[in-house]
Amino acid sequence: MLVQDRNSISLHYFNMNKLRIAIQKSGRLSDETLKLMSEAGVAVNTGQGKLVASCSSFPLEALFLRDDDIPAYVNDGVADIGIVGENGVKESGLNLRIAEKLGFSSCRLSLAVPKNIDYPGLSYFNGKRIATSYPVILKEFLTKHKITAEIHSISGSVEIAPGIGLAEGIFDIVSSGSTLISNGLKEVETVMRSEAVLVVSPALDNIRIALLDKLLFRFRAVQKAQNSKYILLNAPDDKLKDIIALIPGMKSPTIMPLAIKGWSSLHSVVNENDFWEVIDRIKELGAQGILVIPIEKMIV
Ligand code: ATP
Ligand code: MG
């Protein structure tokens, strides 16, 4: 009895100092989630069929769940944090704090109708049946726009519903739109955009808050690096000032003289989104030998 007590106390104590993260067991979120964690130095010891996994390089324990269950586990404090689609959070109806948007599993949730319909606008859906796996989000949208439609909740293969006479429209996740097209449907309204987010339990103690801060710091470093490129180029000295104005980098670029008089090498960091426009402009200013290199981690 005593031994058992001691074991349970030590187990409890052990887990007290770990951050519990709920992640999707398998699906559209799971690979990217594990990739982000591994790039942040948090390699989860995954194994076939495991429901709980430890981590050797960070005080963390991972719970593998269906994505629909993640918001409730986090809200109840069974997990401290979770990675789930924004749509999953909204569909749960729970008011969870989103600590970070993670930039992957981007998609939109849209209404679609058979492609031969001459779509008159939202009023089309009045008195119609709409099939969906996301009834909460759809209901909120329809109510907001004063549309009275019948919502058919189904758990999968929503896109076949109009073809088999179950509904006149669907509300589903769209990324490229190819699934809609191959089922003879067209997207008519975008209701929400979603990406993977990190949600936080309402009741975290100080140890876990500190661990979460550490984890978020690492996630941000990985994300920032993914959005940035290291750039090296040669430029005539009289154009350096103009080029620096275009690629100011993190603090300021590094300038080193070349062996040829009147020329310098410039090293800086450029944002992925501005990348091509910036390259065009620095080329016009006389930059040559431009090298662009991926960055693995970025701490600002
Ligand atoms: P589970 O078995 O865990 O319940 P699921 O079948 O409900 O999984 P998935 O298809 O794996 O769910 O989608 C999980 C989440 O990934 C979605 O809620 C959405 O946020 C995102 N997602 C879904 N489909 C796509 C897509 N085609 N492109 C990008 N992100 C997507
Ligand atoms: Mg699901």
Tab-separated table of C-alpha atoms and ligand atoms in Angstrom:
chain	number	residue	atom	x	y	z
A	1	MET	CA	0.000	0.000	0.000
A	2	LEU	CA	2.774	2.318	1.040
A	3	VAL	CA	4.789	1.457	-2.085
A	4	GLN	CA	1.750	2.004	-4.270
A	5	ASP	CA	1.158	5.399	-2.648
A	6	ARG	CA	4.737	6.389	-3.142
A	7	ASN	CA	4.602	5.357	-6.781
A	8	SER	CA	1.479	7.322	-7.435
A	9	ILE	CA	2.942	10.361	-5.665
A	10	SER	CA	6.172	10.206	-7.651
A	11	LEU	CA	4.262	9.704	-10.909
A	12	HIS	CA	2.063	12.658	-10.067
A	13	TYR	CA	5.079	14.792	-9.173
A	14	PHE	CA	6.815	13.778	-12.402
A	15	ASN	CA	3.853	14.782	-14.580
A	16	MET	CA	3.331	17.985	-12.619
A	17	ASN	CA	6.491	19.315	-14.205
A	18	LYS	CA	5.589	18.410	-17.729
A	19	LEU	CA	3.520	20.269	-20.250
A	20	ARG	CA	0.783	18.098	-21.728
A	21	ILE	CA	0.026	18.797	-25.364
A	22	ALA	CA	-2.943	17.365	-27.254
A	23	ILE	CA	-2.226	16.721	-30.921
A	24	GLN	CA	-4.135	15.036	-33.723
A	25	LYS	CA	-3.485	11.302	-33.859
A	26	SER	CA	-3.633	11.068	-37.628
A	27	GLY	CA	-4.973	13.399	-40.269
A	28	ARG	CA	-4.354	16.734	-41.951
A	29	LEU	CA	-2.809	18.338	-38.866
A	30	SER	CA	-0.630	15.567	-37.475
A	31	ASP	CA	2.420	15.498	-39.798
A	32	GLU	CA	2.918	19.279	-39.776
A	33	THR	CA	2.410	19.387	-35.997
A	34	LEU	CA	5.110	16.776	-35.395
A	35	LYS	CA	7.382	18.528	-37.921
A	36	LEU	CA	7.037	21.883	-36.141
A	37	MET	CA	7.700	20.235	-32.785
A	38	SER	CA	10.753	18.409	-34.064
A	39	GLU	CA	12.143	21.600	-35.658
A	40	ALA	CA	11.656	23.269	-32.283
A	41	GLY	CA	13.799	20.548	-30.684
A	42	VAL	CA	10.790	18.757	-29.200
A	43	ALA	CA	11.002	15.304	-30.710
A	44	VAL	CA	8.067	13.170	-29.588
A	45	ASN	CA	8.784	9.467	-29.175
A	46	THR	CA	5.944	8.333	-31.405
A	47	GLY	CA	5.184	4.673	-31.832
A	48	GLN	CA	2.473	2.753	-33.596
A	49	GLY	CA	-0.867	3.098	-31.894
A	50	LYS	CA	0.524	5.088	-28.945
A	51	LEU	CA	-2.007	7.334	-27.219
A	52	VAL	CA	0.450	9.046	-24.890
A	53	ALA	CA	4.091	9.705	-25.752
A	54	SER	CA	6.922	11.278	-23.864
A	55	CYS	CA	9.613	13.525	-25.212
A	56	SER	CA	13.296	13.087	-24.484
A	57	SER	CA	14.441	16.653	-25.166
A	58	PHE	CA	11.728	18.763	-23.482
A	59	PRO	CA	9.546	18.271	-20.384
A	60	LEU	CA	6.507	17.463	-22.437
A	61	GLU	CA	4.003	14.681	-22.864
A	62	ALA	CA	1.887	14.318	-26.013
A	63	LEU	CA	-1.677	12.989	-26.086
A	64	PHE	CA	-2.787	11.723	-29.487
A	65	LEU	CA	-6.487	12.441	-30.056
A	66	ARG	CA	-9.088	12.994	-32.767
A	67	ASP	CA	-9.014	16.660	-33.700
A	68	ASP	CA	-12.671	17.137	-32.644
A	69	ASP	CA	-11.788	16.124	-29.063
A	70	ILE	CA	-8.787	18.430	-28.630
A	71	PRO	CA	-10.629	21.666	-27.638
A	72	ALA	CA	-12.591	19.918	-24.850
A	73	TYR	CA	-9.501	18.153	-23.453
A	74	VAL	CA	-7.686	21.500	-23.306
A	75	ASN	CA	-10.678	23.320	-21.864
A	76	ASP	CA	-11.044	20.699	-19.111
A	77	GLY	CA	-7.326	20.868	-18.290
A	78	VAL	CA	-6.690	17.204	-19.179
A	79	ALA	CA	-4.231	18.668	-21.680
A	80	ASP	CA	-2.497	22.003	-20.968
A	81	ILE	CA	-2.259	23.025	-24.592
A	82	GLY	CA	-3.383	21.673	-27.945
A	83	ILE	CA	-2.777	22.091	-31.647
A	84	VAL	CA	-5.969	22.137	-33.694
A	85	GLY	CA	-7.550	23.959	-36.649
A	86	GLU	CA	-9.161	27.325	-35.866
A	87	ASN	CA	-12.339	25.841	-37.315
A	88	GLY	CA	-12.158	23.016	-34.772
A	89	VAL	CA	-11.973	25.552	-31.936
A	90	LYS	CA	-14.934	27.482	-33.294
A	91	GLU	CA	-16.965	24.346	-33.919
A	92	SER	CA	-16.407	23.241	-30.296
A	93	GLY	CA	-18.180	26.397	-29.109
A	94	LEU	CA	-15.533	26.735	-26.356
A	95	ASN	CA	-13.956	30.064	-25.618
A	96	LEU	CA	-10.329	28.907	-25.646
A	97	ARG	CA	-7.366	31.261	-25.723
A	98	ILE	CA	-5.344	31.033	-28.937
A	99	ALA	CA	-1.710	31.664	-28.026
A	100	GLU	CA	-0.300	31.402	-31.536
A	101	LYS	CA	-1.340	30.916	-35.141
A	102	LEU	CA	0.947	28.279	-36.595
A	103	GLY	CA	0.751	28.933	-40.334
A	104	PHE	CA	0.004	25.393	-41.556
A	105	SER	CA	-3.153	23.410	-42.475
A	106	SER	CA	-4.575	26.551	-44.033
A	107	CYS	CA	-8.001	26.097	-45.522
A	108	ARG	CA	-11.357	27.817	-45.812
A	109	LEU	CA	-14.860	26.701	-44.940
A	110	SER	CA	-17.252	27.417	-47.751
A	111	LEU	CA	-20.756	26.883	-49.016
A	112	ALA	CA	-20.981	25.094	-52.346
A	113	VAL	CA	-23.835	24.234	-54.688
A	114	PRO	CA	-24.209	22.065	-57.821
A	115	LYS	CA	-22.299	23.764	-60.639
A	116	ASN	CA	-25.340	24.099	-62.932
A	117	ILE	CA	-27.223	26.284	-60.390
A	118	ASP	CA	-27.626	29.921	-61.365
A	119	TYR	CA	-26.674	31.131	-57.892
A	120	PRO	CA	-28.637	34.243	-56.887
A	121	GLY	CA	-26.792	34.938	-53.602
A	122	LEU	CA	-27.296	33.687	-50.052
A	123	SER	CA	-31.089	33.717	-50.430
A	124	TYR	CA	-30.639	30.532	-52.515
A	125	PHE	CA	-30.250	28.606	-49.248
A	126	ASN	CA	-33.608	29.695	-47.794
A	127	GLY	CA	-35.701	26.536	-47.296
A	128	LYS	CA	-32.885	24.325	-48.636
A	129	ARG	CA	-30.985	21.465	-47.019
A	130	ILE	CA	-27.247	21.902	-46.411
A	131	ALA	CA	-25.015	18.934	-45.566
A	132	THR	CA	-22.006	19.578	-43.331
A	133	SER	CA	-19.645	18.242	-40.674
A	134	TYR	CA	-19.484	21.747	-39.166
A	135	PRO	CA	-23.064	22.506	-38.010
A	136	VAL	CA	-22.094	25.012	-35.288
A	137	ILE	CA	-20.140	27.323	-37.604
A	138	LEU	CA	-22.791	26.999	-40.315
A	139	LYS	CA	-25.659	27.704	-37.930
A	140	GLU	CA	-23.969	30.851	-36.646
A	141	PHE	CA	-23.383	32.068	-40.206
A	142	LEU	CA	-26.947	31.359	-41.344
A	143	THR	CA	-28.440	33.034	-38.267
A	144	LYS	CA	-26.242	36.100	-38.791
A	145	HIS	CA	-27.514	36.405	-42.369
A	146	LYS	CA	-31.127	35.539	-41.485
A	147	ILE	CA	-31.228	32.471	-43.714
A	148	THR	CA	-33.537	29.628	-42.731
A	149	ALA	CA	-32.101	26.357	-43.981
A	150	GLU	CA	-32.120	22.788	-42.736
A	151	ILE	CA	-28.707	21.635	-41.548
A	152	HIS	CA	-27.871	17.968	-42.159
A	153	SER	CA	-24.955	16.935	-39.937
A	154	ILE	CA	-22.917	14.152	-41.487
A	155	SER	CA	-19.454	13.091	-40.448
A	156	GLY	CA	-17.770	12.524	-43.804
A	157	SER	CA	-18.028	12.570	-47.610
A	158	VAL	CA	-20.165	15.703	-47.423
A	159	GLU	CA	-19.456	16.530	-51.059
A	160	ILE	CA	-21.506	13.621	-52.371
A	161	ALA	CA	-24.692	14.800	-50.571
A	162	PRO	CA	-26.158	16.906	-53.443
A	163	GLY	CA	-25.454	14.137	-55.990
A	164	ILE	CA	-27.432	11.559	-53.973
A	165	GLY	CA	-30.327	13.926	-53.268
A	166	LEU	CA	-29.567	14.455	-49.577
A	167	ALA	CA	-29.071	18.217	-49.793
A	168	GLU	CA	-29.146	21.157	-52.204
A	169	GLY	CA	-25.846	22.542	-50.947
A	170	ILE	CA	-22.894	21.692	-48.754
A	171	PHE	CA	-20.742	23.511	-46.232
A	172	ASP	CA	-17.257	22.039	-46.050
A	173	ILE	CA	-13.512	22.569	-45.931
A	174	VAL	CA	-11.930	23.684	-49.184
A	175	SER	CA	-8.230	24.011	-49.882
A	176	SER	CA	-7.532	23.715	-53.626
A	177	GLY	CA	-11.179	23.265	-54.634
A	178	SER	CA	-10.457	20.153	-56.701
A	179	THR	CA	-12.728	17.900	-54.571
A	180	LEU	CA	-15.643	20.253	-55.244
A	181	ILE	CA	-14.994	20.290	-58.976
A	182	SER	CA	-14.697	16.515	-59.201
A	183	ASN	CA	-18.087	16.218	-57.474
A	184	GLY	CA	-19.815	18.675	-59.822
A	185	LEU	CA	-19.979	21.484	-57.237
A	186	LYS	CA	-18.923	25.133	-57.165
A	187	GLU	CA	-17.914	27.278	-54.198
A	188	VAL	CA	-20.297	30.207	-53.707
A	189	GLU	CA	-19.567	31.678	-50.244
A	190	THR	CA	-16.452	31.640	-48.060
A	191	VAL	CA	-17.605	31.572	-44.452
A	192	MET	CA	-14.303	31.394	-42.573
A	193	ARG	CA	-10.581	30.958	-43.067
A	194	SER	CA	-8.649	28.636	-40.821
A	195	GLU	CA	-5.129	27.529	-39.977
A	196	ALA	CA	-3.608	25.425	-37.216
A	197	VAL	CA	-3.457	27.213	-33.866
A	198	LEU	CA	-2.077	26.542	-30.419
A	199	VAL	CA	-4.803	26.703	-27.773
A	200	VAL	CA	-4.198	27.023	-24.050
A	201	SER	CA	-6.084	25.625	-21.076
A	202	PRO	CA	-7.686	28.264	-18.839
A	203	ALA	CA	-5.940	26.885	-15.739
A	204	LEU	CA	-2.175	26.658	-16.145
A	205	ASP	CA	0.110	26.794	-13.112
A	206	ASN	CA	3.320	28.822	-13.101
A	207	ILE	CA	5.547	25.876	-14.015
A	208	ARG	CA	3.466	25.189	-17.096
A	209	ILE	CA	3.197	28.851	-18.048
A	210	ALA	CA	7.007	28.991	-18.038
A	211	LEU	CA	7.241	25.810	-20.143
A	212	LEU	CA	4.664	27.177	-22.581
A	213	ASP	CA	6.638	30.419	-22.951
A	214	LYS	CA	9.741	28.377	-23.725
A	215	LEU	CA	7.892	26.299	-26.307
A	216	LEU	CA	6.298	29.357	-27.931
A	217	PHE	CA	9.692	31.048	-28.142
A	218	ARG	CA	10.977	28.058	-30.097
A	219	PHE	CA	7.891	27.806	-32.343
A	220	ARG	CA	8.223	31.500	-33.208
A	221	ALA	CA	11.911	31.068	-34.049
A	222	VAL	CA	11.045	28.231	-36.441
A	223	GLN	CA	8.153	30.139	-38.031
A	224	LYS	CA	10.153	33.326	-38.396
A	225	ALA	CA	12.976	31.420	-40.078
A	226	GLN	CA	10.513	29.829	-42.499
A	227	ASN	CA	9.301	33.283	-43.511
A	228	SER	CA	12.793	34.687	-44.002
A	229	LYS	CA	15.782	34.127	-46.269
A	230	TYR	CA	19.426	35.005	-45.814
A	231	ILE	CA	20.649	37.072	-48.767
A	232	LEU	CA	24.208	37.768	-49.918
A	233	LEU	CA	25.100	40.028	-52.831
A	234	ASN	CA	27.800	42.189	-54.346
A	235	ALA	CA	27.043	45.839	-54.978
A	236	PRO	CA	28.789	49.007	-56.139
A	237	ASP	CA	29.639	51.160	-53.091
A	238	ASP	CA	27.726	54.170	-54.385
A	239	LYS	CA	24.478	52.107	-54.407
A	240	LEU	CA	24.873	50.553	-50.943
A	241	LYS	CA	22.715	53.134	-49.203
A	242	ASP	CA	19.744	52.512	-51.547
A	243	ILE	CA	20.110	48.735	-51.287
A	244	ILE	CA	20.320	48.832	-47.478
A	245	ALA	CA	17.057	50.793	-47.434
A	246	LEU	CA	15.403	47.863	-49.256
A	247	ILE	CA	16.919	45.053	-47.153
A	248	PRO	CA	17.576	46.483	-43.690
A	249	GLY	CA	17.730	42.966	-42.178
A	250	MET	CA	17.329	42.235	-38.470
A	251	LYS	CA	19.357	45.160	-37.134
A	252	SER	CA	21.360	46.301	-40.117
A	253	PRO	CA	23.156	44.435	-42.914
A	254	THR	CA	26.794	43.333	-42.757
A	255	ILE	CA	29.009	45.116	-45.292
A	256	MET	CA	32.430	43.766	-46.267
A	257	PRO	CA	34.758	45.249	-48.890
A	258	LEU	CA	35.518	43.125	-51.963
A	259	ALA	CA	39.050	42.779	-53.289
A	260	ILE	CA	37.949	44.939	-56.245
A	261	LYS	CA	37.912	48.637	-55.378
A	262	GLY	CA	34.496	50.339	-55.276
A	263	TRP	CA	32.543	47.125	-54.546
A	264	SER	CA	31.235	45.542	-51.357
A	265	SER	CA	29.548	42.328	-50.270
A	266	LEU	CA	26.302	42.816	-48.376
A	267	HIS	CA	24.626	40.199	-46.121
A	268	SER	CA	21.097	40.618	-44.852
A	269	VAL	CA	17.733	38.938	-44.207
A	270	VAL	CA	14.709	39.329	-46.439
A	271	ASN	CA	11.074	38.460	-45.849
A	272	GLU	CA	9.698	35.679	-48.034
A	273	ASN	CA	6.579	37.707	-48.938
A	274	ASP	CA	8.530	40.684	-50.298
A	275	PHE	CA	11.219	38.529	-51.776
A	276	TRP	CA	10.712	38.783	-55.569
A	277	GLU	CA	9.897	42.465	-55.558
A	278	VAL	CA	12.989	43.232	-53.474
A	279	ILE	CA	15.203	41.123	-55.746
A	280	ASP	CA	13.965	42.988	-58.846
A	281	ARG	CA	14.669	46.346	-57.268
A	282	ILE	CA	18.153	45.544	-55.954
A	283	LYS	CA	19.073	44.126	-59.381
A	284	GLU	CA	18.010	47.411	-60.946
A	285	LEU	CA	20.306	49.161	-58.472
A	286	GLY	CA	23.271	47.140	-59.771
A	287	ALA	CA	23.472	44.222	-57.316
A	288	GLN	CA	25.247	41.144	-58.699
A	289	GLY	CA	26.025	37.588	-57.615
A	290	ILE	CA	22.920	37.374	-55.453
A	291	LEU	CA	22.751	34.266	-53.249
A	292	VAL	CA	19.644	33.363	-51.264
A	293	ILE	CA	19.933	30.802	-48.481
A	294	PRO	CA	17.267	29.228	-46.215
A	295	ILE	CA	17.452	30.001	-42.513
A	296	GLU	CA	16.894	27.179	-40.026
A	297	LYS	CA	16.084	29.137	-36.838
A	298	MET	CA	15.752	32.857	-36.281
A	299	ILE	CA	15.950	34.535	-32.865
A	300	VAL	CA	15.300	38.253	-33.022
B	1	ATP	P1	-10.023	13.167	-37.024
B	1	ATP	O1	-9.986	11.722	-37.368
B	1	ATP	O2	-8.860	13.569	-36.150
B	1	ATP	O3	-11.354	13.616	-36.495
B	1	ATP	P2	-10.765	14.639	-39.424
B	1	ATP	O4	-11.007	13.684	-40.548
B	1	ATP	O5	-11.919	15.227	-38.699
B	1	ATP	O6	-9.741	13.947	-38.398
B	1	ATP	P3	-8.850	16.122	-41.015
B	1	ATP	O7	-9.366	15.907	-42.390
B	1	ATP	O8	-7.586	15.427	-40.634
B	1	ATP	O9	-9.970	15.879	-39.902
B	1	ATP	O10	-8.693	17.702	-40.814
B	1	ATP	C1	-8.246	18.236	-39.594
B	1	ATP	C2	-8.127	19.733	-39.735
B	1	ATP	O11	-7.146	20.035	-40.723
B	1	ATP	C3	-9.390	20.435	-40.230
B	1	ATP	O12	-10.282	20.738	-39.177
B	1	ATP	C4	-8.832	21.683	-40.857
B	1	ATP	O13	-8.509	22.661	-39.882
B	1	ATP	C5	-7.548	21.153	-41.480
B	1	ATP	N1	-7.787	20.706	-42.873
B	1	ATP	C6	-8.684	19.827	-43.297
B	1	ATP	N2	-8.637	19.631	-44.624
B	1	ATP	C7	-7.665	20.412	-45.058
B	1	ATP	C8	-7.111	20.640	-46.349
B	1	ATP	N3	-7.571	20.052	-47.431
B	1	ATP	N4	-6.082	21.484	-46.422
B	1	ATP	C9	-5.592	22.078	-45.335
B	1	ATP	N5	-6.094	21.911	-44.100
B	1	ATP	C10	-7.105	21.081	-43.953
B	2	MG	MG	-12.337	15.299	-36.835
